[in-house]
């Protein structure tokens, strides 16, 4: 714990590194539109496009954290709007499960999250990603990051 | 016979909205070439403007954008935007269509859509896409996701300022640039046509301002002062560079006279590279600019500066060199001057020709007076001066006289002030300084004594009829003579050229005003090579006219020297077309010019006007109304690195197309809400149209998705929606069908944005008649949206708050005034603009409202064979119906043109694919600057450097525009040269550009999957524009990830599978038969399976239609056609017992009358199993013979009309078994059926009373007409609420009790016949069939389509389609259109000889599979099956979502192209790059 506390102290200029798995049908387009409208989203956010968030394996979530990300975010279509019917719901369940695992591992569950949005909601993209960044800032850098 | 006629395998689709795109895609996917012609600059139609769609609340853009891209990129769809049909000739099957295209002014093929041009464009206008609520530039594209993505420039002619200028100076351009604070650019632009900004900014008579349209509202733009501001700005900030001179030419040109004409010609000729010498008689250059105009108007340093800029170009001015004495014109020729321009001006003052003129001292003409004063010669002051004349020379003489110390100065002018030719501001300044003006007085005689002038006798004048100049002629009034005392008299009446320098034997043609006679276009005198212009030709005239003429002379001299014709192709002056592109807004007069006080002017020649400050200039320039939109400032040309801008593109071009059929999908026009004056649209800012409200809701709209109202951008707390604006009124007796639902949706979404908003919908009947609509309506009611049944009578604005008072009447007659913050008008649909022209070109019949006329049984065919129609052009309708009809029209075209299918389509040919298996990765990385979009933010070279050291990168480079045509060629060569086997492009987004690059690498022989993209623009440099360092760091991460993935990507190949071309149609009603026939027309064998022993389905029980057609005749003909068609096998009394397989390869078993099943193979299947009539027990149905349903009634009317005559009273009850908790849907057709039968009863027996007890009358579209007709014919409509249903009892007589809401109290009817409008229910067998076909049902057991809006007849399972009542209740015309739509979708598959399946799909590793069946359970498409002890994924069924891969506990499944290895490579690379 002391490790983390000391790391947390640096959080004034701490720029959380967040991996965002974005559904190509909604979140990825919303991120594009945010750019087109010159909205700003967090610097430490790195986007990985997936065909459907139903594809996001729990391994990717955990591996990202293990490799030093401070948080992992899944951005999916609104429920009921998944092109593949249930992909986003499966993603939500997976996030719930992963968060339980984090707890067992002694990590904050908030480091893994999911949000829903549509392709024409760039502001929502910005809000969700900023909210995640704020959340992670509160938690401070991932302790796994220090171990690397 | 039909086969002999030529068929062209191409189709023209008019209109690029959802309808047009659907038709185009269906046809192009089915072997036809498509020309998609769209009037706007983009495709997408109104749907692209919508926020969400009902009833699923899908984001409209999300679902339409992929379709835009698909249409835009389709190899066999040629999208022609900004175009309309001009002419049509030929016959069905072989039309020749001429298309009229409007210029885009940006080359579509070159433009990369980077948007740099729009950033620099100074002209802002209201965006059409945001309905005026946001601004765009004159250089723009419709919306960010627009297809084509190229920009365009809006031009609607040039504005009056530029066109009234004799020299064609682009005033609009520099004014627009000043408004943006781009002063240097503005001055450079001004100088393109006029090198004398400082001079003309002071002394020009500025006809531009007279033309300026702002003057029609308040005052014209102060263009002249703005021009001067630019010159002043340059003096303060240092000189701008001189313009570039062309390659020097050896020829010499001589110009006689250094006035404005001579100087402007010298300037232009010098730029062309000629050696120019000006010969000036005086010791100073400038001509009349210097000798005629006093320094307080035109300071000498300004004049000197602008002349110096000309001599700096290499022009030589020889002063004190008069031609005639020292040097003759012939001498000049001998000295080798190839051309001579005589620009001597008009420096000889005219005489008054009155007695005494030459007798006394103290008399001098204004030319001499001003010359002496202006050249600094001493002119002694006198006490009293009279100046005669009303031009600027008179005013100049008067003001100069004051300045040299004369005490009293008079001007005598023979007309009135109105006719005075001097500039108004000059006259005002003279008066301000103390000059007295005598109007309507003319000199008669000079009075003098002792040889000196003492005064002048004048006579009063009056104005008579206008003379040749248009001014009223002054006429002396006899006996009104009077004398003005004076010591000096200065006539300033006119001047003429002084041609005394010419030898007496000269050969020039000279007019009687001593001026040179020249050709009016070329300005050449009668002697070749000698030109003249300016005052020497026109007599005294303005500076700008002299400049203009000088410029023309320069062109002529160039042509003369180059031996070209002087007269051809000289630019003509166009009439002014440009209209103001925006409203003037509130009164805002021009900015005032600061000036010296009167005291400070005395006794000196200091400049009086002080000039604008930057702030004043910008403020003034912002008043411009941007007539003609584009200002032609040319900033975009400078900004476009791709060089795609072509300002002089021809306005219109014609193109001829050869097509076999024409599909019209021109969409609709929203009712112009300002016509409903009672609601104040256009007058009150917070009354908006429904489409405006869609934009307000949209995240990409004017308020970024925040629900705000226009007047103050505050959150509205209460919003009123007023329905039926422009629908169901006296003029438009139709219902627009979509408004009830879109209003509910808008209210729901508004409250999703902000739950505190109260929404109140005012409606007449709530028409939620579609699939899932009533449920949506009920949910909206439950969520707290208020619904009031009434039509408000007026909306008034409360001035201080801009809130709105809505006046409405409740059902019990009370008037209520309720205050709202925002009012949304639910505007109806009208035929699109320009349809009359379209109709006359094509010979179409339109109805009274100008909708395209169609018939009940041919609902998507126009009155012209071979011309089909879909969407709201034939009747208002919503998206799914439009899309359905669009596919339907495609099917009609396919049927008609079947023999020519495949003849005109292109297929890409590629070089053989390189085998890269086993090769170590050699990755090529191309990093795009995207003009300044990326290159302006990060240092691309650093990114390239970083990239080149990453593992397996064989080559890394940068490109200005990686998407340009030439970049593709470079990419292909680089792949060859460096033996690349993976390609990474770091640029914009894969969403729009991945297919392009994949295509390129495929052309270079690489498998298209060997590609990976890094989005460093949209998601990086655009997001972190102002943080160059972190943008660069992030770009590195993104590129690193893409490369890491590229190391593991593998080539993928689609598999080719065969298919069966036979079609299975399940259900032999109208929909099934239409589908079968259309399929047979296209040449396919059809198996038509019908459960009953006869064909016809529900249509067998329909005897009339509302519109008066004969359904039975239609049915008989249809059955005849089906049974006689050799391609159709009909299975009567038969059912489907088994169904298996996948797209292209289904196996079905058909059992006839329970006999042994017959196995057939089919490539596709169409479900048209219909529905049934609800049979309930409500209202004594089945218990009393007098209670029947509408179908029974219709049979009675048809077979036993005499029985109708016996009826005294008939009551009908609507919504029996519909809109009930256990069956919430509306059955859609019952209202129309009831009205149809009521009208029939009235026709047979007018005395029979008919009562219709209803909840909402849902006669959508044109059925509204019959509702009104029924009311007119005395049918009684009594409304009841779901909670208070009518009570029916049998007390010997039938009694129907119902609550009457209009009159209050209960009403009791005693009908002889009670008719129940029992709803339509799903066919009881639908569940069994759905299980067999593995397709979904709705809760009410209707079949569920793949997507409610855009895939209305597809199932999510590929290869199976849907039409008719099996989908949802509908009228016969709708069933027919839908049946054809199913045909189109099915044809799209089976016209092919093989199918390509697979690619980025899931794959099972048999060795790892534990046969746990998880994948089978989770797949939404039934793609995995159990085969040989392991899971197997049916390639043709897999959609590539990867859900199974993720769910597989043994990790036996991988989603190809998104494998675990590839994704983990990215996450790891990310970590690596970041640390």
Coordinates of N, CA and C in Angstrom, one line a residue, chain A residues 17 19 21 28-29 31-33 35-43 45-49 51-52 54-60 63-64 67 81 83-87 90 94 118-123 148, chain B residues 51 57-59 62 141 144-145 699 704 989-991 1015 1018-1019 1022-1025 1027 1030 1034 1037 1041 1418 1420-1421 1439-1441 1443 1445-1447 1451 1454-1455 1458-1460 1463-1464 1466-1468 1470-1471 1474:
Chain A
X17 N -2.7 6.3 -18.0 CA -2.7 5.6 -19.3 C -3.8 4.7 -19.3
X19 N -6.3 2.2 -21.7 CA -6.5 1.6 -23.0 C -8.0 1.5 -23.2
X21 N -10.9 -0.1 -25.5 CA -11.4 -1.0 -26.6 C -12.7 -0.4 -27.1
X28 N -15.7 4.0 -31.9 CA -14.6 4.4 -32.7 C -15.0 5.6 -33.6
X29 N -16.2 5.5 -34.2 CA -16.7 6.6 -35.0 C -16.9 7.9 -34.2
X31 N -15.2 8.8 -31.6 CA -13.8 9.3 -31.4 C -13.4 10.1 -32.6
X32 N -13.7 9.6 -33.8 CA -13.3 10.3 -35.0 C -14.1 11.6 -35.1
X33 N -15.3 11.6 -34.8 CA -16.1 12.8 -34.8 C -15.7 13.8 -33.8
X35 N -12.7 14.2 -33.0 CA -11.5 14.9 -33.7 C -12.0 15.9 -34.7
X36 N -12.9 15.4 -35.5 CA -13.5 16.3 -36.6 C -14.0 17.6 -36.0
X37 N -14.6 17.5 -34.8 CA -15.1 18.7 -34.1 C -14.1 19.4 -33.2
X38 N -12.9 18.9 -33.3 CA -11.8 19.4 -32.5 C -12.1 19.5 -31.0
X39 N -12.8 18.5 -30.5 CA -13.0 18.3 -29.1 C -11.7 17.6 -28.6
X40 N -11.4 17.8 -27.3 CA -10.2 17.2 -26.8 C -10.6 16.1 -25.9
X41 N -9.9 14.9 -26.1 CA -10.1 13.9 -25.1 C -8.7 13.6 -24.5
X42 N -8.7 12.8 -23.4 CA -7.5 12.7 -22.6 C -6.3 12.2 -23.4
X43 N -5.1 12.8 -23.1 CA -3.9 12.5 -23.8 C -3.5 11.0 -23.6
X45 N -5.1 8.4 -23.4 CA -6.1 7.4 -23.9 C -5.6 6.8 -25.2
X46 N -5.5 5.5 -25.2 CA -5.1 4.9 -26.5 C -6.2 4.0 -26.9
X47 N -6.6 4.1 -28.2 CA -7.8 3.4 -28.7 C -7.4 2.2 -29.5
X48 N -8.0 1.1 -29.2 CA -7.9 -0.1 -30.0 C -9.3 -0.4 -30.5
X49 N -9.3 -0.5 -31.8 CA -10.6 -0.8 -32.5 C -10.9 -2.3 -32.5
X51 N -14.1 -5.3 -33.7 CA -15.3 -5.4 -34.6 C -16.6 -5.3 -33.7
X52 N -16.5 -5.8 -32.5 CA -17.7 -5.7 -31.6 C -17.1 -5.9 -30.2
X54 N -18.2 -7.5 -28.0 CA -18.3 -8.9 -27.6 C -17.0 -9.7 -27.8
X55 N -16.1 -9.1 -28.6 CA -14.9 -9.7 -29.0 C -13.8 -9.5 -27.9
X56 N -14.0 -8.5 -27.0 CA -13.0 -8.2 -26.0 C -12.8 -9.2 -25.0
X57 N -11.8 -9.9 -25.0 CA -11.5 -11.1 -24.1 C -11.0 -10.5 -22.8
X58 N -11.4 -11.2 -21.8 CA -10.9 -10.8 -20.4 C -9.4 -10.7 -20.3
X59 N -8.8 -11.6 -21.1 CA -7.3 -11.6 -21.2 C -6.8 -10.2 -21.5
X60 N -7.4 -9.6 -22.5 CA -7.0 -8.3 -23.0 C -7.0 -7.2 -21.9
X63 N -4.3 -8.2 -19.3 CA -3.0 -8.1 -19.8 C -2.6 -6.6 -19.9
X64 N -3.6 -5.8 -20.3 CA -3.3 -4.3 -20.4 C -2.9 -3.8 -19.1
X67 N 0.6 -5.0 -18.2 CA 1.6 -4.3 -19.0 C 1.8 -2.9 -18.6
X81 N -28.8 -1.7 -29.2 CA -28.4 -1.2 -30.5 C -27.2 -2.0 -31.0
X83 N -25.2 -4.4 -33.2 CA -25.4 -5.0 -34.5 C -25.5 -6.5 -34.4
X84 N -24.7 -7.0 -33.4 CA -24.6 -8.4 -33.2 C -25.5 -8.9 -32.1
X85 N -26.5 -8.1 -31.8 CA -27.5 -8.4 -30.8 C -27.1 -8.3 -29.4
X86 N -26.1 -9.2 -29.0 CA -25.8 -9.3 -27.6 C -24.3 -9.0 -27.3
X87 N -23.5 -8.6 -28.2 CA -22.1 -8.4 -28.0 C -21.8 -7.4 -26.8
X90 N -22.7 -9.0 -23.5 CA -21.6 -9.9 -23.0 C -20.4 -9.1 -22.5
X94 N -18.7 -9.3 -18.9 CA -17.2 -9.6 -18.7 C -16.6 -8.6 -17.9
X118 N -23.2 6.2 -28.9 CA -23.5 6.0 -30.3 C -22.5 6.7 -31.1
X119 N -22.5 6.4 -32.4 CA -21.4 7.0 -33.2 C -21.5 8.5 -33.4
X120 N -22.7 9.1 -33.2 CA -22.8 10.5 -33.4 C -22.8 11.3 -32.0
X121 N -22.2 10.6 -31.0 CA -22.1 11.3 -29.7 C -20.7 11.6 -29.3
X122 N -20.0 12.4 -30.0 CA -18.6 12.7 -29.7 C -18.5 13.3 -28.3
X123 N -19.5 14.1 -27.9 CA -19.3 14.7 -26.6 C -19.4 13.6 -25.5
X148 N 7.0 -2.8 -13.1 CA 7.6 -3.0 -14.3 C 9.0 -2.4 -14.4
Chain B
X51 N -31.6 12.9 -35.9 CA -30.8 12.6 -34.7 C -31.0 11.1 -34.4
X57 N -34.9 4.1 -31.5 CA -34.0 5.1 -31.0 C -32.6 4.9 -31.5
X58 N -32.4 4.2 -32.6 CA -31.1 4.1 -33.2 C -30.6 5.4 -33.7
X59 N -29.3 5.7 -33.6 CA -28.8 6.9 -34.1 C -28.8 6.8 -35.6
X62 N -25.5 6.7 -37.4 CA -24.8 5.4 -37.2 C -25.2 4.4 -38.3
X141 N -18.4 21.4 -47.0 CA -19.1 20.2 -47.5 C -20.3 20.1 -46.6
X144 N -20.0 16.6 -41.9 CA -18.7 15.9 -41.8 C -18.6 14.6 -42.5
X145 N -19.7 13.8 -42.4 CA -19.6 12.4 -43.0 C -20.1 12.4 -44.4
X699 N -26.1 15.4 -31.7 CA -24.8 15.6 -31.1 C -23.9 16.4 -32.0
X704 N -24.3 21.2 -30.3 CA -23.6 20.0 -29.9 C -24.4 19.0 -29.0
X989 N -8.8 8.0 -40.8 CA -9.5 6.9 -40.1 C -9.8 5.8 -41.0
X990 N -9.6 4.6 -40.6 CA -9.9 3.4 -41.4 C -11.4 3.4 -41.8
X991 N -12.2 4.0 -41.0 CA -13.7 4.1 -41.3 C -13.9 4.5 -42.7
X1015 N -4.7 5.7 -36.9 CA -5.5 6.9 -37.0 C -4.8 8.0 -36.2
X1018 N -7.7 12.0 -37.1 CA -9.0 12.2 -36.4 C -8.9 12.0 -34.9
X1019 N -8.1 11.0 -34.5 CA -8.0 10.6 -33.1 C -6.7 11.1 -32.4
X1022 N -6.0 16.1 -34.5 CA -7.2 16.9 -34.4 C -7.6 17.1 -32.9
X1023 N -7.3 16.0 -32.1 CA -7.8 16.1 -30.7 C -6.8 16.9 -29.9
X1024 N -5.5 16.7 -30.3 CA -4.4 17.4 -29.5 C -3.7 18.4 -30.3
X1025 N -4.5 19.2 -31.0 CA -4.0 20.2 -31.9 C -3.0 21.2 -31.3
X1027 N -1.2 20.7 -28.6 CA -0.2 20.1 -27.8 C 0.7 19.3 -28.7
X1030 N 2.7 16.2 -27.1 CA 2.0 15.0 -26.8 C 1.3 14.4 -28.0
X1034 N 1.8 10.6 -28.9 CA 0.7 9.7 -29.1 C 0.7 9.1 -30.5
X1037 N 2.9 6.1 -30.4 CA 2.2 5.0 -29.8 C 1.3 4.3 -30.8
X1041 N 1.6 0.6 -32.4 CA 0.6 -0.4 -32.3 C 0.2 -1.0 -33.6
X1418 N -23.9 -19.2 -27.8 CA -23.8 -17.8 -27.8 C -24.0 -17.1 -29.2
X1420 N -25.3 -15.3 -32.2 CA -26.6 -14.8 -32.6 C -27.0 -15.2 -34.0
X1421 N -26.2 -15.9 -34.8 CA -26.5 -16.2 -36.1 C -26.6 -17.7 -36.4
X1439 N -20.9 -13.8 -39.2 CA -20.9 -12.3 -39.4 C -19.6 -11.7 -38.9
X1440 N -18.8 -12.4 -38.2 CA -17.5 -11.8 -37.8 C -17.5 -11.0 -36.6
X1441 N -18.4 -11.2 -35.7 CA -18.4 -10.4 -34.5 C -17.4 -10.9 -33.4
X1443 N -17.9 -13.0 -31.0 CA -18.5 -13.4 -29.6 C -18.1 -14.8 -29.2
X1445 N -15.5 -16.5 -30.2 CA -14.0 -16.6 -29.9 C -13.8 -16.3 -28.5
X1446 N -14.5 -15.3 -28.0 CA -14.3 -14.8 -26.7 C -15.0 -15.7 -25.7
X1447 N -16.1 -16.3 -26.1 CA -16.8 -17.2 -25.1 C -16.2 -18.6 -25.0
X1451 N -10.4 -21.7 -25.8 CA -9.7 -20.8 -26.7 C -9.4 -21.5 -28.0
X1454 N -10.7 -18.6 -33.0 CA -10.1 -17.3 -33.2 C -10.9 -16.5 -34.2
X1455 N -11.0 -15.2 -34.0 CA -11.6 -14.4 -35.0 C -10.5 -13.9 -35.9
X1458 N -8.6 -10.4 -36.2 CA -8.6 -9.8 -34.9 C -8.3 -10.9 -33.9
X1459 N -7.2 -11.6 -34.1 CA -6.8 -12.7 -33.3 C -6.3 -12.2 -32.0
X1460 N -6.3 -13.1 -31.0 CA -5.7 -12.8 -29.7 C -4.3 -12.3 -29.9
X1463 N -4.3 -8.7 -31.2 CA -4.8 -7.7 -30.2 C -3.8 -7.5 -29.1
X1464 N -3.3 -8.6 -28.6 CA -2.3 -8.6 -27.5 C -1.0 -7.9 -28.0
X1466 N -0.9 -5.5 -29.9 CA -1.2 -4.0 -29.8 C -1.1 -3.6 -28.3
X1467 N -1.7 -4.3 -27.4 CA -1.7 -3.8 -26.0 C -0.2 -3.8 -25.5
X1468 N 0.5 -4.8 -25.9 CA 1.9 -4.8 -25.5 C 2.7 -3.7 -26.1
X1470 N 1.7 -0.9 -27.0 CA 1.2 0.3 -26.4 C 2.0 0.5 -25.1
X1471 N 2.2 -0.5 -24.3 CA 2.9 -0.4 -23.1 C 4.4 -0.1 -23.4
X1474 N 4.8 3.5 -24.6 CA 4.5 4.5 -23.6 C 5.7 4.5 -22.6

